[in-house]
Amino acid sequence: MLSGIQPTSGSFHLGNYLGAVRQWVDLQEQNDAFYMVVDLHAITVEQDPATLRENTRVSVAQLLGAGLDPERCTLFVQSHVPEHAQLGWVMNCLTGFGEAARMTQFKDKSSKQGTDRTSVGLFTYPILQIADILLYQADAVPVGEDQRQHVELTRDLAERFNTRYAPTFTVPKPYILKATAKIQDLQDPSAKMSKSASSPKGLVSLLDDPKVSAKKFKSAVTDTDTVVTYDEENKVGVSNLLRIHSALSGQSVEQLVAHFEGKMYGALKTELAELFTEWVLPFQERTKTYLDDPAELDRVLGLGAEKAREVASRTLATVYDRIGFLAPK
Ligand code: ATP
Ligand code: MG
């Protein structure tokens, strides 16, 4: 298993947790799992240095707070393992320009800000992500739906390298849980909740005061109907709230629809706010204990980087050899 999260803002949001991080925690039990805070990806958009450093620590603390255990998985910061950038370059040279230009996330992000304000790094970030995954010979990549296309590209590139040179890379599969693959923005339920694109009111940040998040749930955009039913096409807002409730409560959507029969949207929103608060308070407390102990955080990251480099350097050495780079003597 391999996956990563950007330290682009201090707090993760509910989509990050339900769509990705929660699966990471489950998957660390039975698998050899590598999880990282991808700071190299974060600089594809402008970052203030002090803020980036702080957000990287806060991100690691949240991963630990969510339940990642450095004894059970390898947790590290991407820039601590230089092989990512090195294999990234190789992958850049194997990827077609047109192929990269078809990535819909790039098209979305760049069209919003115009090509002159868009970095070349943002264009090639899916290719660095290919390197992230292939370095560890990952079988599966637990991510949200928005990353499916990038994992597909990773598969293509792994196969291309294996065919052109020699079997070298495991061809990875996306690991995407349908129920939580796309948590929507509470104010614009046609868009995914996003660190960079959501309006503050549409974004449930895990480190906010739960009272603030409760208000956001209560003012979530729904529709003019009042009956709580699941309909992904015509009732996107309510369906999103039902999926979140289901993920947090463990009840199926069908059970919830029966439970809310005869009640209005307000009842669903209130219950959701309570459920979220109940889950998030202990998460915040655990995160804080890690933030209050920087020496322990550094120790965990030092260990993680060492374990990651061991695997990554082996893969890179094989790749360099297969490509025909002269080995240093
Ligand atoms: P940005 O908008 O800056 O890209 P982001 O919110 O997408 O930020 P990332 O760090 O890029 O956050 O993504 C981390 C993980 O969270 C990825 O696996 C991604 O697929 C997943 N994810 C992000 N948003 C959602 C969402 N709304 N629902 C489910 N999963 C999500
Ligand atoms: Mg993203």
Short mmCIF file of C-alpha atoms and ligand atoms in Angstrom, two decimals:
data_model
loop_
_atom_site.label_atom_id
_atom_site.label_comp_id
_atom_site.label_asym_id
_atom_site.label_seq_id
_atom_site.Cartn_x
_atom_site.Cartn_y
_atom_site.Cartn_z
CA MET A 1 0.00 0.00 0.00
CA LEU A 2 1.15 3.50 -0.74
CA SER A 3 -0.63 6.80 -0.37
CA GLY A 4 -0.02 10.44 0.43
CA ILE A 5 -1.65 13.66 1.52
CA GLN A 6 -0.64 17.26 0.82
CA PRO A 7 0.27 19.63 3.63
CA THR A 8 -1.40 22.48 1.73
CA SER A 9 -3.44 23.60 4.69
CA GLY A 10 -3.10 23.09 8.40
CA SER A 11 -6.20 20.97 8.77
CA PHE A 12 -7.39 17.96 6.84
CA HIS A 13 -11.04 17.99 5.85
CA LEU A 14 -13.73 15.38 6.27
CA GLY A 15 -13.32 14.20 2.66
CA ASN A 16 -9.62 13.50 3.22
CA TYR A 17 -10.44 11.46 6.27
CA LEU A 18 -13.41 9.45 4.99
CA GLY A 19 -12.09 9.09 1.44
CA ALA A 20 -8.50 8.22 2.24
CA VAL A 21 -6.99 8.37 5.74
CA ARG A 22 -9.56 6.11 7.39
CA GLN A 23 -8.71 3.37 4.89
CA TRP A 24 -5.01 3.91 5.53
CA VAL A 25 -5.57 3.15 9.20
CA ASP A 26 -7.47 -0.06 8.42
CA LEU A 27 -4.99 -1.19 5.79
CA GLN A 28 -1.90 -0.81 7.97
CA GLU A 29 -2.96 -3.92 9.92
CA GLN A 30 -2.66 -6.53 7.18
CA ASN A 31 -0.32 -4.85 4.71
CA ASP A 32 3.12 -3.45 4.27
CA ALA A 33 1.92 0.15 4.12
CA PHE A 34 3.78 3.37 3.22
CA TYR A 35 2.08 6.68 3.93
CA MET A 36 3.56 10.10 3.43
CA VAL A 37 2.97 13.81 3.69
CA VAL A 38 3.71 14.98 0.16
CA ASP A 39 5.45 18.31 0.57
CA LEU A 40 6.98 18.15 -2.92
CA HIS A 41 3.43 18.14 -4.29
CA ALA A 42 2.43 21.03 -2.05
CA ILE A 43 4.86 23.43 -3.75
CA THR A 44 3.08 23.03 -7.10
CA VAL A 45 1.17 26.04 -5.78
CA GLU A 46 2.81 28.93 -3.92
CA GLN A 47 3.64 28.21 -0.26
CA ASP A 48 4.93 30.40 2.51
CA PRO A 49 8.02 28.57 3.91
CA ALA A 50 7.21 28.87 7.62
CA THR A 51 3.60 27.89 7.03
CA LEU A 52 4.56 24.90 4.91
CA ARG A 53 6.90 23.64 7.63
CA GLU A 54 4.21 24.05 10.28
CA ASN A 55 1.51 22.46 8.09
CA THR A 56 3.76 19.47 7.45
CA ARG A 57 4.06 18.86 11.20
CA VAL A 58 0.35 19.37 11.72
CA SER A 59 -0.37 16.91 8.90
CA VAL A 60 1.84 14.23 10.45
CA ALA A 61 0.22 14.82 13.85
CA GLN A 62 -3.24 14.41 12.30
CA LEU A 63 -2.25 11.14 10.65
CA LEU A 64 -1.09 9.84 14.02
CA GLY A 65 -4.21 11.26 15.66
CA ALA A 66 -6.35 9.42 13.10
CA GLY A 67 -4.73 6.15 14.13
CA LEU A 68 -1.65 5.53 11.97
CA ASP A 69 0.85 3.63 14.06
CA PRO A 70 4.54 3.98 13.14
CA GLU A 71 5.06 0.42 14.40
CA ARG A 72 2.56 -0.88 11.86
CA CYS A 73 3.25 1.35 8.86
CA THR A 74 6.01 3.48 7.41
CA LEU A 75 5.10 7.13 7.91
CA PHE A 76 7.36 9.76 6.40
CA VAL A 77 7.72 13.12 4.69
CA GLN A 78 8.23 12.91 0.93
CA SER A 79 11.16 15.37 0.71
CA HIS A 80 13.08 13.24 3.23
CA VAL A 81 13.38 10.58 0.53
CA PRO A 82 15.19 12.11 -2.46
CA GLU A 83 14.44 9.08 -4.65
CA HIS A 84 10.94 10.47 -5.28
CA ALA A 85 12.29 13.43 -7.23
CA GLN A 86 14.86 11.22 -8.94
CA LEU A 87 12.42 8.61 -10.21
CA GLY A 88 9.99 11.45 -10.96
CA TRP A 89 12.41 12.76 -13.58
CA VAL A 90 12.71 9.34 -15.22
CA MET A 91 8.92 9.07 -15.36
CA ASN A 92 8.66 12.57 -16.86
CA CYS A 93 10.80 11.35 -19.72
CA LEU A 94 8.56 8.33 -20.33
CA THR A 95 5.24 10.18 -20.26
CA GLY A 96 3.76 11.72 -23.40
CA PHE A 97 2.97 15.42 -23.23
CA GLY A 98 -0.53 14.79 -24.58
CA GLU A 99 -1.05 11.99 -22.12
CA ALA A 100 -0.24 14.30 -19.20
CA ALA A 101 -2.39 17.06 -20.72
CA ARG A 102 -5.44 14.79 -20.53
CA MET A 103 -5.44 14.75 -16.72
CA THR A 104 -8.76 16.31 -15.77
CA GLN A 105 -7.59 17.56 -12.38
CA PHE A 106 -4.89 19.64 -14.07
CA LYS A 107 -7.40 20.98 -16.58
CA ASP A 108 -9.77 21.97 -13.75
CA LYS A 109 -7.15 23.56 -11.54
CA SER A 110 -5.31 25.40 -14.33
CA SER A 111 -8.45 26.67 -16.03
CA LYS A 112 -9.45 28.41 -12.82
CA GLN A 113 -6.21 30.37 -12.52
CA GLY A 114 -4.96 30.69 -16.12
CA THR A 115 -1.83 29.09 -17.62
CA ASP A 116 0.57 31.89 -16.69
CA ARG A 117 -0.18 31.48 -13.00
CA THR A 118 -0.05 27.69 -13.27
CA SER A 119 3.32 26.08 -12.57
CA VAL A 120 4.87 23.40 -14.75
CA GLY A 121 5.05 21.45 -11.46
CA LEU A 122 1.26 21.36 -11.26
CA PHE A 123 1.24 19.93 -14.78
CA THR A 124 3.74 17.19 -13.98
CA TYR A 125 2.57 16.42 -10.45
CA PRO A 126 0.71 13.24 -11.51
CA ILE A 127 4.04 12.03 -12.90
CA LEU A 128 5.81 12.60 -9.59
CA GLN A 129 2.92 10.70 -8.06
CA ILE A 130 3.68 7.80 -10.41
CA ALA A 131 7.20 7.73 -8.96
CA ASP A 132 5.79 7.90 -5.40
CA ILE A 133 3.77 4.75 -6.02
CA LEU A 134 6.21 2.72 -8.12
CA LEU A 135 9.18 3.24 -5.80
CA TYR A 136 7.49 1.04 -3.20
CA GLN A 137 6.17 -1.58 -5.64
CA ALA A 138 2.69 -0.86 -4.30
CA ASP A 139 -0.10 -3.30 -5.17
CA ALA A 140 -2.82 -0.85 -4.24
CA VAL A 141 -3.25 2.87 -3.68
CA PRO A 142 -5.98 3.90 -1.23
CA VAL A 143 -7.32 7.26 -2.47
CA GLY A 144 -10.47 9.21 -3.24
CA GLU A 145 -12.24 9.10 -6.59
CA ASP A 146 -10.45 12.25 -7.83
CA GLN A 147 -7.20 10.27 -7.93
CA ARG A 148 -8.48 7.37 -10.05
CA GLN A 149 -7.21 8.82 -13.33
CA HIS A 150 -3.74 9.37 -11.87
CA VAL A 151 -3.52 5.77 -10.66
CA GLU A 152 -4.62 4.61 -14.13
CA LEU A 153 -1.77 6.66 -15.62
CA THR A 154 0.57 5.03 -13.10
CA ARG A 155 -0.51 1.61 -14.36
CA ASP A 156 0.18 2.63 -17.97
CA LEU A 157 3.63 3.91 -17.11
CA ALA A 158 4.55 0.86 -15.02
CA GLU A 159 3.59 -1.37 -17.95
CA ARG A 160 5.45 0.85 -20.40
CA PHE A 161 8.66 0.67 -18.38
CA ASN A 162 8.31 -3.08 -17.85
CA THR A 163 7.84 -3.63 -21.60
CA ARG A 164 10.53 -1.23 -22.77
CA TYR A 165 13.25 -2.39 -20.36
CA ALA A 166 12.48 -5.45 -18.23
CA PRO A 167 9.83 -6.39 -15.66
CA THR A 168 10.63 -3.95 -12.86
CA PHE A 169 7.48 -2.44 -11.38
CA THR A 170 4.40 -3.89 -9.75
CA VAL A 171 1.37 -2.56 -11.63
CA PRO A 172 -0.79 -0.96 -8.91
CA LYS A 173 -4.56 -0.84 -8.56
CA PRO A 174 -6.57 2.03 -7.14
CA TYR A 175 -8.25 1.15 -3.83
CA ILE A 176 -11.35 3.32 -3.72
CA LEU A 177 -14.33 2.73 -1.44
CA LYS A 178 -17.41 3.80 -3.36
CA ALA A 179 -19.41 4.99 -0.34
CA THR A 180 -16.84 7.59 0.69
CA ALA A 181 -14.87 8.11 -2.54
CA LYS A 182 -16.25 11.58 -3.10
CA ILE A 183 -17.42 13.64 -0.15
CA GLN A 184 -19.05 16.75 -1.56
CA ASP A 185 -18.69 20.40 -0.59
CA LEU A 186 -21.53 21.29 1.82
CA GLN A 187 -22.34 24.51 0.00
CA ASP A 188 -21.76 23.28 -3.55
CA PRO A 189 -22.72 19.61 -3.52
CA SER A 190 -21.83 19.26 -7.20
CA ALA A 191 -18.12 19.69 -6.30
CA LYS A 192 -15.86 17.58 -4.11
CA MET A 193 -14.83 18.99 -0.75
CA SER A 194 -11.34 20.36 -1.36
CA LYS A 195 -8.57 21.96 0.69
CA SER A 196 -7.80 24.43 -2.07
CA ALA A 197 -11.13 25.01 -3.80
CA SER A 198 -13.95 24.79 -1.26
CA SER A 199 -15.48 27.91 0.25
CA PRO A 200 -14.96 28.02 4.05
CA LYS A 201 -18.65 27.26 4.64
CA GLY A 202 -18.56 24.21 2.40
CA LEU A 203 -15.47 22.72 4.02
CA VAL A 204 -15.51 20.67 7.22
CA SER A 205 -12.01 21.12 8.67
CA LEU A 206 -11.06 18.51 11.22
CA LEU A 207 -9.15 20.91 13.46
CA ASP A 208 -11.87 23.58 13.64
CA ASP A 209 -13.90 24.05 16.79
CA PRO A 210 -16.64 21.40 16.38
CA LYS A 211 -19.22 24.13 17.05
CA VAL A 212 -18.11 25.80 13.81
CA SER A 213 -18.46 22.51 11.91
CA ALA A 214 -21.86 21.84 13.49
CA LYS A 215 -23.07 25.17 12.08
CA LYS A 216 -21.78 24.18 8.64
CA PHE A 217 -23.68 20.89 8.73
CA LYS A 218 -26.82 22.75 9.80
CA SER A 219 -26.58 25.23 6.92
CA ALA A 220 -25.58 22.62 4.31
CA VAL A 221 -27.23 23.21 0.93
CA THR A 222 -29.94 20.63 0.21
CA ASP A 223 -33.03 21.15 -1.98
CA THR A 224 -36.58 22.45 -1.71
CA ASP A 225 -38.05 19.04 -0.98
CA THR A 226 -38.24 17.91 2.65
CA VAL A 227 -38.31 14.11 2.51
CA VAL A 228 -35.02 12.40 3.40
CA THR A 229 -34.33 9.97 0.56
CA TYR A 230 -31.19 8.85 -1.24
CA ASP A 231 -30.97 10.08 -4.84
CA GLU A 232 -27.49 10.88 -6.08
CA GLU A 233 -28.77 12.69 -9.16
CA ASN A 234 -31.65 14.80 -7.97
CA LYS A 235 -30.81 15.18 -4.28
CA VAL A 236 -27.05 15.50 -4.25
CA GLY A 237 -26.87 17.54 -1.06
CA VAL A 238 -29.03 15.22 1.06
CA SER A 239 -27.37 12.13 -0.44
CA ASN A 240 -23.97 13.52 0.54
CA LEU A 241 -25.17 14.08 4.13
CA LEU A 242 -26.58 10.56 4.24
CA ARG A 243 -23.29 9.08 3.04
CA ILE A 244 -21.35 11.02 5.67
CA HIS A 245 -23.79 9.94 8.39
CA SER A 246 -23.52 6.34 7.24
CA ALA A 247 -19.71 6.45 7.26
CA LEU A 248 -19.60 7.92 10.77
CA SER A 249 -22.43 5.92 12.35
CA GLY A 250 -21.90 2.59 10.62
CA GLN A 251 -25.59 2.41 9.70
CA SER A 252 -26.51 1.70 6.10
CA VAL A 253 -28.11 4.41 3.97
CA GLU A 254 -31.31 2.29 3.82
CA GLN A 255 -31.45 2.11 7.62
CA LEU A 256 -30.97 5.86 7.81
CA VAL A 257 -33.71 6.61 5.29
CA ALA A 258 -36.07 4.46 7.39
CA HIS A 259 -34.86 6.17 10.57
CA PHE A 260 -35.56 9.65 9.18
CA GLU A 261 -38.97 8.80 7.76
CA GLY A 262 -41.47 11.49 8.71
CA LYS A 263 -38.64 13.79 9.86
CA MET A 264 -37.24 16.76 7.97
CA TYR A 265 -33.75 17.64 6.79
CA GLY A 266 -33.10 19.50 10.04
CA ALA A 267 -33.19 16.24 12.01
CA LEU A 268 -30.58 14.66 9.73
CA LYS A 269 -28.32 17.71 9.98
CA THR A 270 -28.56 17.90 13.76
CA GLU A 271 -27.76 14.23 14.18
CA LEU A 272 -24.87 14.51 11.77
CA ALA A 273 -23.40 17.46 13.67
CA GLU A 274 -23.58 15.43 16.90
CA LEU A 275 -22.02 12.34 15.35
CA PHE A 276 -19.19 14.36 13.86
CA THR A 277 -18.50 16.15 17.15
CA GLU A 278 -18.38 12.85 18.99
CA TRP A 279 -15.79 11.49 16.58
CA VAL A 280 -13.73 14.64 16.09
CA LEU A 281 -13.12 15.64 19.72
CA PRO A 282 -10.96 12.62 20.62
CA PHE A 283 -9.24 12.92 17.22
CA GLN A 284 -8.33 16.53 18.03
CA GLU A 285 -7.05 15.57 21.44
CA ARG A 286 -4.82 12.83 20.08
CA THR A 287 -3.52 15.15 17.36
CA LYS A 288 -2.68 17.76 19.98
CA THR A 289 -0.64 15.33 22.08
CA TYR A 290 1.58 14.66 19.06
CA LEU A 291 1.87 18.35 18.26
CA ASP A 292 2.93 19.03 21.84
CA ASP A 293 5.80 16.55 21.52
CA PRO A 294 7.97 17.70 18.60
CA ALA A 295 10.85 15.40 19.63
CA GLU A 296 8.62 12.35 19.30
CA LEU A 297 7.32 13.57 15.92
CA ASP A 298 10.90 13.98 14.69
CA ARG A 299 11.79 10.52 15.95
CA VAL A 300 8.84 8.96 14.10
CA LEU A 301 9.72 10.80 10.90
CA GLY A 302 13.40 9.88 11.14
CA LEU A 303 12.51 6.24 11.47
CA GLY A 304 9.97 6.44 8.67
CA ALA A 305 12.39 8.11 6.25
CA GLU A 306 15.01 5.48 6.98
CA LYS A 307 12.60 2.61 6.31
CA ALA A 308 11.26 4.29 3.16
CA ARG A 309 14.71 5.03 1.77
CA GLU A 310 15.74 1.44 2.15
CA VAL A 311 13.02 0.34 -0.26
CA ALA A 312 13.10 3.39 -2.52
CA SER A 313 16.86 3.34 -3.07
CA ARG A 314 16.74 -0.31 -4.07
CA THR A 315 14.06 0.35 -6.70
CA LEU A 316 15.85 3.42 -8.02
CA ALA A 317 19.15 1.55 -8.37
CA THR A 318 17.44 -1.12 -10.47
CA VAL A 319 15.75 1.52 -12.62
CA TYR A 320 18.98 3.44 -13.21
CA ASP A 321 20.68 0.24 -14.22
CA ARG A 322 17.90 -0.83 -16.60
CA ILE A 323 17.89 2.58 -18.26
CA GLY A 324 21.60 2.36 -18.92
CA PHE A 325 23.01 4.95 -16.52
CA LEU A 326 26.66 4.32 -15.78
CA ALA A 327 27.02 3.20 -12.18
CA PRO A 328 29.26 5.46 -10.06
CA LYS A 329 32.46 3.73 -8.96
P1 ATP B 1 -6.44 19.94 -3.06
O1 ATP B 1 -7.81 20.48 -3.32
O2 ATP B 1 -5.42 20.99 -2.73
O3 ATP B 1 -5.96 18.98 -4.12
P2 ATP B 1 -7.42 17.84 -1.46
O4 ATP B 1 -8.52 18.21 -0.56
O5 ATP B 1 -7.77 17.13 -2.73
O6 ATP B 1 -6.57 19.12 -1.71
P3 ATP B 1 -5.18 16.03 -1.17
O7 ATP B 1 -4.07 16.16 -0.19
O8 ATP B 1 -4.91 16.39 -2.59
O9 ATP B 1 -6.40 16.93 -0.62
O10 ATP B 1 -5.77 14.56 -1.13
C1 ATP B 1 -5.48 13.61 -0.10
C2 ATP B 1 -6.38 12.41 -0.25
O11 ATP B 1 -7.74 12.75 0.05
C3 ATP B 1 -6.42 11.83 -1.68
O12 ATP B 1 -6.42 10.42 -1.60
C4 ATP B 1 -7.73 12.31 -2.25
O13 ATP B 1 -8.24 11.47 -3.25
C5 ATP B 1 -8.60 12.30 -1.00
N1 ATP B 1 -9.71 13.27 -1.10
C6 ATP B 1 -9.57 14.59 -1.29
N2 ATP B 1 -10.78 15.18 -1.30
C7 ATP B 1 -11.70 14.20 -1.13
C8 ATP B 1 -13.12 14.17 -1.07
N3 ATP B 1 -13.83 15.28 -1.18
N4 ATP B 1 -13.74 12.98 -0.89
C9 ATP B 1 -13.02 11.85 -0.77
N5 ATP B 1 -11.68 11.79 -0.83
C10 ATP B 1 -11.01 12.96 -1.00
MG MG B 2 -6.22 16.84 -4.20
#
